Amino acid sequence: MSLESEIDLPGGAVLPGALPEALRAELVAFRRDLHMHPELGNQEFRTTAAIKERLQRAGLRPRVLSGGTGLVCDIGTDDEAGTDSAMLALRADIDALPIPDMKTGCAYRSTVPDRAHACGHDVHTTVVLGTGLVLAELHRQGLLPRPVRLIFQPAEEVLPGGAVDAIADGALEGVGRILAVHCDPRVDAGRIGLRQGSITSACDRLEIALDGPGGHTARPHLTTDLVTAAARVVTDVPALVGRRVDSRSGLAVTWGRVESGHAPNVIPQHAELSGTVRCLDLETWRQAPDLVVAAIDEVANLHRAKSEITYVRGVPPVVNEAGATELLRDAMIARRGVESVEGTEQSLGGEDFSWYLERVPGAMARLGVRTPGERTVRDLHQGDFDVDEHAITVGVELFTAAAFLDALR
């Protein structure tokens, strides 16, 4: 593999330049193969095997995680030089979604019914793989200034996220900083979106069962009016929670399912409610379970309903650390100029990359995947989602630049 060098830095350090055309083509083909064979969380055996085989061909020694899917791979740790420094880690998520691929006339459309890479994880995986291949070659040439770890993580779409298992399996041991990208169909290919601080939101799941003795609708005063109790939980709990935290935290309870009763003249004995708890602020998210459960119990008790609450912890917000955010910004500017970086808003979506940031500083960039000039936006988690594959090259060059700049800090 021949790697050009284009950008000189102070002190004589050099950033690797443009990717060879053969590697670009290989990475596009690799992404398309993943796209055709999507696998759900903790079932990514074929994907894991494909990544492992390619890394091994590059002379690396990947380690499959103990769950059988996902892997980590260190580059530059086969000698003593630089091993005392904490590594930079680059993370990719490798799982797909349980939805059908709705793209028509697409040669690399999913071959698996009701499975699709509709969130861009195939791109994330290919970017980190491509970065690993570039860095492995630079290390062979004696040009890699500091070891780098690749993390290919399973089950991002499965609460509380495969990041938890990867961390427990040692993925962050020896890591001092971690970076990631996430596809953004609102940003043009060739650009990234950055934000210091929270860039995603926390998201938890809530399941409630309300019970009472039931009775006749002619005599609600003799029993627990369970439908009214459920209705008051629906309306009063979000209001109570919203008045018990700083409104800037964005803590919101939203219901997606309410079920109760079978007949118009019968007060039911059972009601069920399901919803989500979302939060923009990390500290408030940590308080959210106690706040929400207390509010539910308060309203249910007021209406003499017995409540059983299942609060499923999801993920905290991804909070981009200042230094890691600047590292991504500087790397992108070094590659493609100041115009290639734009600000981005905080998303209400959840991302389990946040679990890594509970342990080490890091940041996530939004990787532009929209073809410049295209008016149609194929949103994430939709069956027709696709990307401008130029984004793969951009992501690889961003991460290789970040690996070199990180070693200079």
Short mmCIF file of C-alpha atoms in Angstrom, two decimals:
data_model
loop_
_atom_site.label_atom_id
_atom_site.label_comp_id
_atom_site.label_asym_id
_atom_site.label_seq_id
_atom_site.Cartn_x
_atom_site.Cartn_y
_atom_site.Cartn_z
CA MET A 1 0.00 0.00 0.00
CA SER A 2 1.42 3.36 -1.02
CA LEU A 3 0.45 6.31 1.18
CA GLU A 4 1.13 9.85 0.04
CA SER A 5 2.16 12.55 2.50
CA GLU A 6 0.72 16.00 1.93
CA ILE A 7 0.51 18.05 5.12
CA ASP A 8 3.58 19.18 7.07
CA LEU A 9 3.12 20.03 10.75
CA PRO A 10 5.34 21.91 13.21
CA GLY A 11 8.32 19.86 14.35
CA GLY A 12 8.53 17.97 11.08
CA ALA A 13 5.60 15.65 11.78
CA VAL A 14 3.67 14.54 8.72
CA LEU A 15 0.06 13.57 8.28
CA PRO A 16 -0.62 10.74 5.85
CA GLY A 17 -2.42 12.08 2.81
CA ALA A 18 -4.97 10.82 0.34
CA LEU A 19 -5.96 7.16 0.32
CA PRO A 20 -4.79 5.07 -2.63
CA GLU A 21 -7.57 4.47 -5.13
CA ALA A 22 -7.31 0.70 -4.67
CA LEU A 23 -8.02 1.05 -0.95
CA ARG A 24 -10.94 3.39 -1.60
CA ALA A 25 -12.50 0.85 -3.91
CA GLU A 26 -11.87 -1.99 -1.47
CA LEU A 27 -13.55 -0.11 1.37
CA VAL A 28 -16.61 0.71 -0.71
CA ALA A 29 -16.91 -2.97 -1.65
CA PHE A 30 -16.50 -3.98 2.00
CA ARG A 31 -19.25 -1.60 3.08
CA ARG A 32 -21.59 -2.89 0.38
CA ASP A 33 -20.96 -6.46 1.45
CA LEU A 34 -21.91 -5.56 5.05
CA HIS A 35 -24.96 -3.73 3.74
CA MET A 36 -26.12 -6.84 1.91
CA HIS A 37 -25.68 -9.03 4.99
CA PRO A 38 -26.99 -7.08 8.00
CA GLU A 39 -27.02 -8.74 11.41
CA LEU A 40 -28.84 -7.73 14.58
CA GLY A 41 -27.22 -6.94 17.92
CA ASN A 42 -25.19 -9.78 19.45
CA GLN A 43 -25.75 -11.83 16.27
CA GLU A 44 -23.02 -10.18 14.18
CA PHE A 45 -20.97 -13.33 13.60
CA ARG A 46 -20.46 -12.91 9.85
CA THR A 47 -19.63 -9.23 10.27
CA THR A 48 -17.13 -9.98 13.03
CA ALA A 49 -15.47 -12.70 10.94
CA ALA A 50 -15.14 -10.38 7.92
CA ILE A 51 -13.50 -7.63 9.99
CA LYS A 52 -11.19 -10.09 11.72
CA GLU A 53 -10.05 -11.69 8.46
CA ARG A 54 -9.18 -8.34 6.87
CA LEU A 55 -7.27 -7.12 9.90
CA GLN A 56 -5.32 -10.37 10.07
CA ARG A 57 -4.36 -10.03 6.41
CA ALA A 58 -2.89 -6.65 7.34
CA GLY A 59 -0.67 -8.36 9.91
CA LEU A 60 -2.73 -7.36 12.94
CA ARG A 61 -3.94 -9.50 15.84
CA PRO A 62 -7.61 -8.72 16.55
CA ARG A 63 -9.30 -10.16 19.64
CA VAL A 64 -12.95 -11.19 19.42
CA LEU A 65 -14.97 -10.12 22.45
CA SER A 66 -16.08 -12.80 24.88
CA GLY A 67 -19.69 -12.70 23.64
CA GLY A 68 -18.56 -14.02 20.26
CA THR A 69 -19.30 -10.85 18.29
CA GLY A 70 -17.38 -7.61 18.07
CA LEU A 71 -13.63 -7.28 18.45
CA VAL A 72 -10.79 -5.01 19.49
CA CYS A 73 -7.47 -4.60 17.75
CA ASP A 74 -4.36 -2.68 18.81
CA ILE A 75 -1.97 -1.16 16.30
CA GLY A 76 1.58 -0.26 17.28
CA THR A 77 1.86 -2.19 20.55
CA ASP A 78 4.24 -4.88 19.30
CA ASP A 79 7.32 -3.00 20.49
CA GLU A 80 8.29 -0.95 23.51
CA ALA A 81 8.20 2.46 21.87
CA GLY A 82 5.24 4.53 22.91
CA THR A 83 3.50 1.85 24.94
CA ASP A 84 3.66 3.92 28.14
CA SER A 85 1.24 6.46 26.64
CA ALA A 86 -2.49 6.01 26.88
CA MET A 87 -3.88 4.92 23.54
CA LEU A 88 -6.35 6.70 21.32
CA ALA A 89 -9.35 4.45 20.63
CA LEU A 90 -11.57 4.58 17.55
CA ARG A 91 -15.00 3.03 17.97
CA ALA A 92 -17.41 1.57 15.42
CA ASP A 93 -20.78 -0.11 16.00
CA ILE A 94 -21.46 -3.11 13.79
CA ASP A 95 -25.14 -4.11 14.23
CA ALA A 96 -28.13 -3.49 11.97
CA LEU A 97 -31.82 -2.78 12.55
CA PRO A 98 -34.87 -5.08 12.42
CA ILE A 99 -36.55 -3.25 9.53
CA PRO A 100 -36.91 -4.13 5.83
CA ASP A 101 -34.60 -2.58 3.24
CA MET A 102 -36.92 -0.55 1.00
CA LYS A 103 -34.35 0.67 -1.55
CA THR A 104 -35.40 -0.17 -5.11
CA GLY A 105 -32.94 -0.82 -7.91
CA CYS A 106 -30.01 -0.98 -5.49
CA ALA A 107 -27.39 -3.61 -6.33
CA TYR A 108 -26.28 -3.91 -2.69
CA ARG A 109 -29.73 -3.99 -1.11
CA SER A 110 -30.07 -6.20 1.97
CA THR A 111 -30.41 -9.90 1.20
CA VAL A 112 -31.86 -10.63 4.67
CA PRO A 113 -35.62 -10.15 5.11
CA ASP A 114 -36.58 -7.48 7.64
CA ARG A 115 -32.97 -6.55 8.34
CA ALA A 116 -31.19 -3.41 7.16
CA HIS A 117 -28.22 -1.19 7.87
CA ALA A 118 -30.53 1.80 8.12
CA CYS A 119 -28.45 3.72 10.66
CA GLY A 120 -25.10 3.74 8.88
CA HIS A 121 -23.29 1.27 11.11
CA ASP A 122 -21.87 -0.39 8.00
CA VAL A 123 -20.22 2.95 7.20
CA HIS A 124 -18.92 3.40 10.76
CA THR A 125 -17.43 -0.11 10.63
CA THR A 126 -15.79 0.46 7.27
CA VAL A 127 -14.32 3.80 8.34
CA VAL A 128 -12.65 2.30 11.41
CA LEU A 129 -11.48 -0.73 9.43
CA GLY A 130 -10.01 1.50 6.73
CA THR A 131 -8.30 3.63 9.35
CA GLY A 132 -6.83 0.49 10.86
CA LEU A 133 -5.44 -0.62 7.50
CA VAL A 134 -3.84 2.79 6.91
CA LEU A 135 -2.37 2.97 10.42
CA ALA A 136 -1.06 -0.60 10.19
CA GLU A 137 0.86 0.28 7.04
CA LEU A 138 2.24 3.44 8.60
CA HIS A 139 3.32 1.45 11.65
CA ARG A 140 5.09 -1.03 9.37
CA GLN A 141 6.95 1.93 7.88
CA GLY A 142 7.86 3.19 11.36
CA LEU A 143 5.66 6.29 11.00
CA LEU A 144 2.95 5.68 13.62
CA PRO A 145 3.76 7.93 16.58
CA ARG A 146 1.55 6.26 19.20
CA PRO A 147 -0.47 3.04 19.50
CA VAL A 148 -4.13 3.13 18.48
CA ARG A 149 -6.95 0.76 19.44
CA LEU A 150 -9.82 -0.15 17.14
CA ILE A 151 -13.09 -1.08 18.85
CA PHE A 152 -15.76 -2.83 16.76
CA GLN A 153 -18.68 -2.96 19.14
CA PRO A 154 -21.81 -5.12 18.82
CA ALA A 155 -25.39 -4.34 19.81
CA GLU A 156 -25.51 -0.54 19.85
CA GLU A 157 -29.23 -0.71 19.11
CA VAL A 158 -29.97 -2.99 22.10
CA LEU A 159 -30.55 -1.25 25.46
CA PRO A 160 -28.44 -0.50 27.43
CA GLY A 161 -26.05 -0.97 24.50
CA GLY A 162 -23.20 -3.28 23.63
CA ALA A 163 -20.73 -0.67 24.84
CA VAL A 164 -21.40 -1.86 28.39
CA ASP A 165 -20.25 -5.39 27.55
CA ALA A 166 -17.28 -4.16 25.51
CA ILE A 167 -16.07 -2.06 28.45
CA ALA A 168 -16.49 -5.01 30.81
CA ASP A 169 -14.41 -7.04 28.34
CA GLY A 170 -11.48 -4.62 28.65
CA ALA A 171 -12.05 -2.47 25.57
CA LEU A 172 -10.96 0.68 27.41
CA GLU A 173 -7.95 -0.73 29.26
CA GLY A 174 -4.96 1.45 28.38
CA VAL A 175 -7.13 3.97 26.52
CA GLY A 176 -6.81 7.68 27.27
CA ARG A 177 -9.20 9.12 24.69
CA ILE A 178 -11.87 7.76 22.36
CA LEU A 179 -13.40 9.05 19.13
CA ALA A 180 -16.35 8.03 16.98
CA VAL A 181 -18.43 9.23 14.06
CA HIS A 182 -22.11 8.82 13.32
CA CYS A 183 -23.67 9.20 9.89
CA ASP A 184 -25.77 12.33 9.48
CA PRO A 185 -28.00 12.55 6.37
CA ARG A 186 -28.49 16.29 6.96
CA VAL A 187 -24.78 17.03 6.43
CA ASP A 188 -23.07 16.89 3.03
CA ALA A 189 -20.42 14.26 2.36
CA GLY A 190 -17.04 15.93 2.76
CA ARG A 191 -18.12 17.72 5.93
CA ILE A 192 -18.60 16.90 9.60
CA GLY A 193 -20.81 18.39 12.30
CA LEU A 194 -19.33 19.07 15.73
CA ARG A 195 -20.63 20.20 19.09
CA GLN A 196 -18.83 20.53 22.41
CA GLY A 197 -20.86 19.18 25.32
CA SER A 198 -23.99 17.07 24.92
CA ILE A 199 -24.55 16.00 21.30
CA THR A 200 -27.20 13.31 21.96
CA SER A 201 -29.76 12.80 24.71
CA ALA A 202 -30.43 10.21 27.35
CA CYS A 203 -33.24 7.77 26.67
CA ASP A 204 -34.83 5.34 29.13
CA ARG A 205 -37.91 3.10 28.85
CA LEU A 206 -40.86 3.06 31.21
CA GLU A 207 -43.46 0.31 31.77
CA ILE A 208 -46.29 0.78 34.31
CA ALA A 209 -49.03 -1.54 35.50
CA LEU A 210 -51.93 -0.09 37.51
CA ASP A 211 -54.32 -2.33 39.41
CA GLY A 212 -57.56 -1.98 41.37
CA PRO A 213 -60.60 -4.06 42.42
CA GLY A 214 -62.72 -3.04 39.41
CA GLY A 215 -66.45 -2.42 39.52
CA HIS A 216 -69.50 -0.87 37.86
CA THR A 217 -69.24 2.49 36.15
CA ALA A 218 -72.44 3.46 38.00
CA ARG A 219 -70.56 3.33 41.33
CA PRO A 220 -66.96 4.59 40.84
CA HIS A 221 -66.99 5.92 44.42
CA LEU A 222 -67.05 2.33 45.72
CA THR A 223 -63.89 1.21 43.89
CA THR A 224 -60.76 2.50 42.21
CA ASP A 225 -61.61 4.36 39.03
CA LEU A 226 -58.68 2.85 37.18
CA VAL A 227 -59.22 4.51 33.81
CA THR A 228 -59.23 7.92 35.46
CA ALA A 229 -56.16 6.94 37.45
CA ALA A 230 -54.35 5.95 34.25
CA ALA A 231 -55.44 9.17 32.56
CA ARG A 232 -54.11 11.21 35.47
CA VAL A 233 -50.78 9.38 35.30
CA VAL A 234 -50.60 10.21 31.60
CA THR A 235 -51.25 13.92 32.12
CA ASP A 236 -49.97 14.67 35.62
CA VAL A 237 -46.68 12.77 35.75
CA PRO A 238 -45.01 14.70 32.89
CA ALA A 239 -46.22 17.95 34.45
CA LEU A 240 -44.95 17.03 37.91
CA VAL A 241 -41.57 15.89 36.62
CA GLY A 242 -41.24 19.02 34.54
CA ARG A 243 -41.72 21.20 37.64
CA ARG A 244 -39.19 19.31 39.77
CA VAL A 245 -36.12 19.83 37.60
CA ASP A 246 -34.51 22.75 35.82
CA SER A 247 -36.48 23.16 32.59
CA ARG A 248 -33.20 23.55 30.70
CA SER A 249 -32.45 19.88 31.38
CA GLY A 250 -35.15 18.87 28.89
CA LEU A 251 -36.42 16.00 31.05
CA ALA A 252 -39.55 14.74 29.32
CA VAL A 253 -41.88 11.78 29.88
CA THR A 254 -43.77 10.81 26.73
CA TRP A 255 -46.28 7.97 26.42
CA GLY A 256 -46.46 5.57 23.51
CA ARG A 257 -49.04 3.06 24.76
CA VAL A 258 -52.04 3.15 27.11
CA GLU A 259 -54.36 0.13 27.45
CA SER A 260 -57.25 -0.58 29.82
CA GLY A 261 -60.73 -2.08 29.91
CA HIS A 262 -63.01 -4.07 27.63
CA ALA A 263 -66.55 -2.78 28.17
CA PRO A 264 -68.06 0.72 28.46
CA ASN A 265 -69.90 -0.01 31.72
CA VAL A 266 -67.14 -1.91 33.54
CA ILE A 267 -64.39 -0.25 35.55
CA PRO A 268 -61.36 -2.44 34.75
CA GLN A 269 -59.01 -4.04 37.23
CA HIS A 270 -55.86 -3.50 35.21
CA ALA A 271 -54.25 -0.80 33.07
CA GLU A 272 -50.86 -0.62 31.32
CA LEU A 273 -48.80 2.33 30.16
CA SER A 274 -45.52 2.45 28.24
CA GLY A 275 -43.36 5.39 27.38
CA THR A 276 -39.93 6.93 27.24
CA VAL A 277 -37.98 9.26 29.46
CA ARG A 278 -35.63 11.56 27.56
CA CYS A 279 -33.20 14.07 28.98
CA LEU A 280 -30.69 16.54 27.57
CA ASP A 281 -28.64 16.87 30.74
CA LEU A 282 -26.36 14.21 32.25
CA GLU A 283 -26.78 15.12 35.92
CA THR A 284 -30.57 15.28 35.65
CA TRP A 285 -30.59 11.92 33.85
CA ARG A 286 -28.87 10.41 36.86
CA GLN A 287 -31.72 11.67 39.06
CA ALA A 288 -34.47 10.74 36.59
CA PRO A 289 -35.46 7.26 37.87
CA ASP A 290 -36.14 8.47 41.41
CA LEU A 291 -37.97 11.57 40.20
CA VAL A 292 -40.18 9.74 37.71
CA VAL A 293 -41.01 6.78 39.96
CA ALA A 294 -41.89 9.11 42.85
CA ALA A 295 -44.23 11.13 40.60
CA ILE A 296 -45.98 7.98 39.32
CA ASP A 297 -46.48 6.62 42.83
CA GLU A 298 -47.79 9.98 44.01
CA VAL A 299 -50.44 10.21 41.31
CA ALA A 300 -51.42 6.53 41.54
CA ASN A 301 -51.79 6.70 45.33
CA LEU A 302 -53.94 9.80 45.04
CA HIS A 303 -56.41 7.75 42.99
CA ARG A 304 -56.08 4.60 45.14
CA ALA A 305 -54.43 2.58 42.36
CA LYS A 306 -51.69 0.08 43.04
CA SER A 307 -48.70 0.73 40.76
CA GLU A 308 -45.94 -1.57 39.55
CA ILE A 309 -43.20 0.32 37.74
CA THR A 310 -40.44 -1.06 35.54
CA TYR A 311 -37.87 1.61 34.77
CA VAL A 312 -35.40 0.36 32.15
CA ARG A 313 -32.16 2.30 32.10
CA GLY A 314 -31.12 3.14 28.57
CA VAL A 315 -28.14 5.36 27.79
CA PRO A 316 -26.87 8.71 29.11
CA PRO A 317 -26.22 11.63 26.75
CA VAL A 318 -23.05 11.62 24.67
CA VAL A 319 -21.10 14.53 26.18
CA ASN A 320 -18.25 15.62 23.91
CA GLU A 321 -15.17 16.61 25.89
CA ALA A 322 -13.60 19.91 24.83
CA GLY A 323 -10.14 18.56 24.00
CA ALA A 324 -11.42 15.62 21.98
CA THR A 325 -13.84 17.88 20.10
CA GLU A 326 -10.99 20.22 19.20
CA LEU A 327 -8.93 17.23 18.09
CA LEU A 328 -11.63 16.23 15.61
CA ARG A 329 -12.03 19.83 14.47
CA ASP A 330 -8.29 20.30 13.91
CA ALA A 331 -7.98 16.97 12.10
CA MET A 332 -10.82 17.79 9.73
CA ILE A 333 -9.54 21.29 9.05
CA ALA A 334 -6.07 19.89 8.33
CA ARG A 335 -7.64 17.57 5.79
CA ARG A 336 -10.29 19.66 4.08
CA GLY A 337 -10.17 23.23 5.34
CA VAL A 338 -12.17 25.25 7.82
CA GLU A 339 -15.30 25.13 5.65
CA SER A 340 -15.53 21.37 6.16
CA VAL A 341 -16.61 21.72 9.81
CA GLU A 342 -20.03 22.97 10.83
CA GLY A 343 -21.88 23.23 14.11
CA THR A 344 -24.60 20.76 14.95
CA GLU A 345 -27.51 20.67 17.37
CA GLN A 346 -28.11 18.27 20.22
CA SER A 347 -30.12 15.30 19.04
CA LEU A 348 -32.96 13.76 21.02
CA GLY A 349 -31.77 10.33 19.97
CA GLY A 350 -29.74 8.02 22.21
CA GLU A 351 -26.27 6.52 21.54
CA ASP A 352 -24.40 4.04 23.71
CA PHE A 353 -21.05 5.68 22.85
CA SER A 354 -21.95 7.67 25.97
CA TRP A 355 -20.93 4.73 28.18
CA TYR A 356 -17.32 5.04 27.01
CA LEU A 357 -17.36 8.74 27.87
CA GLU A 358 -18.37 7.87 31.42
CA ARG A 359 -14.87 6.33 31.72
CA VAL A 360 -12.54 8.31 29.41
CA PRO A 361 -12.75 11.67 27.60
CA GLY A 362 -13.79 11.59 23.97
CA ALA A 363 -16.06 12.96 21.31
CA MET A 364 -18.36 11.95 18.47
CA ALA A 365 -18.60 13.80 15.15
CA ARG A 366 -21.52 13.73 12.78
CA LEU A 367 -20.19 12.38 9.48
CA GLY A 368 -21.87 13.94 6.47
CA VAL A 369 -23.36 11.33 4.12
CA ARG A 370 -25.69 13.44 1.96
CA THR A 371 -24.67 13.89 -1.66
CA PRO A 372 -24.03 17.63 -2.11
CA GLY A 373 -26.96 19.23 -3.86
CA GLU A 374 -29.36 16.37 -3.13
CA ARG A 375 -32.75 17.61 -1.94
CA THR A 376 -34.17 14.33 -0.67
CA VAL A 377 -33.07 13.47 2.86
CA ARG A 378 -33.09 9.75 3.64
CA ASP A 379 -33.41 9.85 7.40
CA LEU A 380 -31.90 7.37 9.84
CA HIS A 381 -33.94 4.29 10.78
CA GLN A 382 -35.91 4.41 7.53
CA GLY A 383 -35.91 1.53 5.07
CA ASP A 384 -34.62 3.62 2.15
CA PHE A 385 -31.64 5.06 4.03
CA ASP A 386 -28.40 5.18 2.04
CA VAL A 387 -25.22 7.24 1.94
CA ASP A 388 -22.83 8.98 -0.39
CA GLU A 389 -19.92 6.58 -0.13
CA HIS A 390 -17.38 9.39 -0.44
CA ALA A 391 -18.06 9.72 3.30
CA ILE A 392 -15.98 6.56 3.88
CA THR A 393 -12.84 8.22 2.55
CA VAL A 394 -13.57 11.35 4.56
CA GLY A 395 -13.99 9.34 7.74
CA VAL A 396 -10.77 7.40 7.26
CA GLU A 397 -8.75 10.52 6.56
CA LEU A 398 -10.34 12.27 9.55
CA PHE A 399 -9.39 9.45 11.93
CA THR A 400 -5.85 9.00 10.56
CA ALA A 401 -5.24 12.73 10.97
CA ALA A 402 -6.69 12.63 14.49
CA ALA A 403 -4.35 9.76 15.41
CA PHE A 404 -1.33 11.81 14.40
CA LEU A 405 -2.49 15.08 15.94
CA ASP A 406 -3.34 13.30 19.20
CA ALA A 407 0.24 12.12 19.50
CA LEU A 408 1.46 15.74 19.30
CA ARG A 409 -0.69 16.93 22.24
#
